[in-house]
Short mmCIF file of C-alpha atoms in Angstrom, two decimals:
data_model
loop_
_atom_site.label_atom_id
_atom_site.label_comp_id
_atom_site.label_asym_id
_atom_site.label_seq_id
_atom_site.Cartn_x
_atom_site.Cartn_y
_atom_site.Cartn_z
CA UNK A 29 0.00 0.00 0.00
CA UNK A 30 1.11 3.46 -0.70
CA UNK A 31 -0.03 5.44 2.05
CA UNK A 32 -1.99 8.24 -0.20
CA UNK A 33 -4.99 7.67 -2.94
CA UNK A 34 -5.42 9.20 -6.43
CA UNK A 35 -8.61 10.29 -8.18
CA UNK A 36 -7.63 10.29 -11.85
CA UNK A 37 -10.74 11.88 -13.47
CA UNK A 38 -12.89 9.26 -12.27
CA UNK A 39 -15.44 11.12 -10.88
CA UNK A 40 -15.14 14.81 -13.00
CA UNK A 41 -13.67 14.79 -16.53
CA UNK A 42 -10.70 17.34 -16.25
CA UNK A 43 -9.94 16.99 -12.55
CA UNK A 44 -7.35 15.47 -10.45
CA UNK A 45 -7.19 14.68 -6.37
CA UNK A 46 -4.82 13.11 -3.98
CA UNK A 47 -5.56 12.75 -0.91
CA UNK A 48 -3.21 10.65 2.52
CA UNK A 49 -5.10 9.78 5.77
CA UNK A 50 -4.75 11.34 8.76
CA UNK A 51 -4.55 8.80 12.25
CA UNK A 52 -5.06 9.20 15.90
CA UNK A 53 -2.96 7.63 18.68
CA UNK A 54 -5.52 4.41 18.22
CA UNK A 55 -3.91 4.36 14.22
CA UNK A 56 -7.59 4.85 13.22
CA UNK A 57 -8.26 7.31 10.21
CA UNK A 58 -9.90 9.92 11.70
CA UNK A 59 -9.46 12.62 8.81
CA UNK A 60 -7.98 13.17 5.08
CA UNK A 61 -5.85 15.76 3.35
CA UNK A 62 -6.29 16.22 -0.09
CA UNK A 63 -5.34 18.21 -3.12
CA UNK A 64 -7.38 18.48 -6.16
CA UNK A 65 -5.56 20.04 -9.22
CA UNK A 66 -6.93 20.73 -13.40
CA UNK A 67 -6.07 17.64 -15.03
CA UNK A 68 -4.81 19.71 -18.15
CA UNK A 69 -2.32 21.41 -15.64
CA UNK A 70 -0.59 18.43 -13.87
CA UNK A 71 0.00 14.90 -15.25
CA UNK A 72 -1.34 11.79 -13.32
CA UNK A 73 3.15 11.29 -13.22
CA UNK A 74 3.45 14.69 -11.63
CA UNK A 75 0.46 13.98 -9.19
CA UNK A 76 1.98 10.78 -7.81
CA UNK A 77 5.04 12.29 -7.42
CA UNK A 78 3.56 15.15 -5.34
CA UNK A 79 1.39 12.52 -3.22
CA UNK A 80 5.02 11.10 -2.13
CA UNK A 81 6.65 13.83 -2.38
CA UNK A 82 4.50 16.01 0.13
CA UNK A 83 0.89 15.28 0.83
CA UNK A 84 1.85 12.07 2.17
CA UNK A 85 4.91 13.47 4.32
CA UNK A 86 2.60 16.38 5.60
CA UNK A 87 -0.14 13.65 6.15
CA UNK A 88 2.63 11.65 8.71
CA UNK A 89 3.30 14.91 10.30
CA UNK A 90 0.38 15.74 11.11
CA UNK A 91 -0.34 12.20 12.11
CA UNK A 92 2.00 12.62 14.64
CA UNK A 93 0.84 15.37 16.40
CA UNK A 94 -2.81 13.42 16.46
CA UNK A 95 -0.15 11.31 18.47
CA UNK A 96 -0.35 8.53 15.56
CA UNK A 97 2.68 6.14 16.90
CA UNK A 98 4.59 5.74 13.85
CA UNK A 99 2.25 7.02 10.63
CA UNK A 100 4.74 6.53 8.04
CA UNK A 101 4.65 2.63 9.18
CA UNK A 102 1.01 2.76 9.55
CA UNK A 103 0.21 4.24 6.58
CA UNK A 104 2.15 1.78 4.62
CA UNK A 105 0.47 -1.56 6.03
CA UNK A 106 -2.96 0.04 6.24
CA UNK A 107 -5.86 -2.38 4.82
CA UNK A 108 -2.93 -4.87 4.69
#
């Protein structure tokens, strides 16, 4: 698992979302951040590398602060 989900125009012709969970200290999911972007301005490529690159970084982050024990493990073996 990658830690972070895409919407590739799936549900709106022309747009483009990522979005990383956000966990408490239980590991639950108790929110989401997410980015939605104009297809015609960012390539599905370019939107994967931004989901690694930092929504899914800022998603740990914040994770931790929620008091998430280790998020960047968590997120990785979620649904696993």
């Amino acid at each position: 698992h990658m830690g972070y989900a895409i919407n590739d125009e799936e549900l709106a012709v022309g747009h483009r979302a990522v979005a990383a969970p956000l966990r408490d200290h239980t590991g639950g999911v108790v929110a989401a951040i997410s980015v939605s972007v104009v297809a015609a301005r960012v390539s599905r490529t370019d939107l994967v590398r931004f989901a690694t690159d930092a929504v899914v970084p800022i998603a740990e982050a914040v994770s931790a602060e929620l008091g998430a024990k280790n998020p960047a493990e968590t997120s990785a073996t979620a649904g696993s």
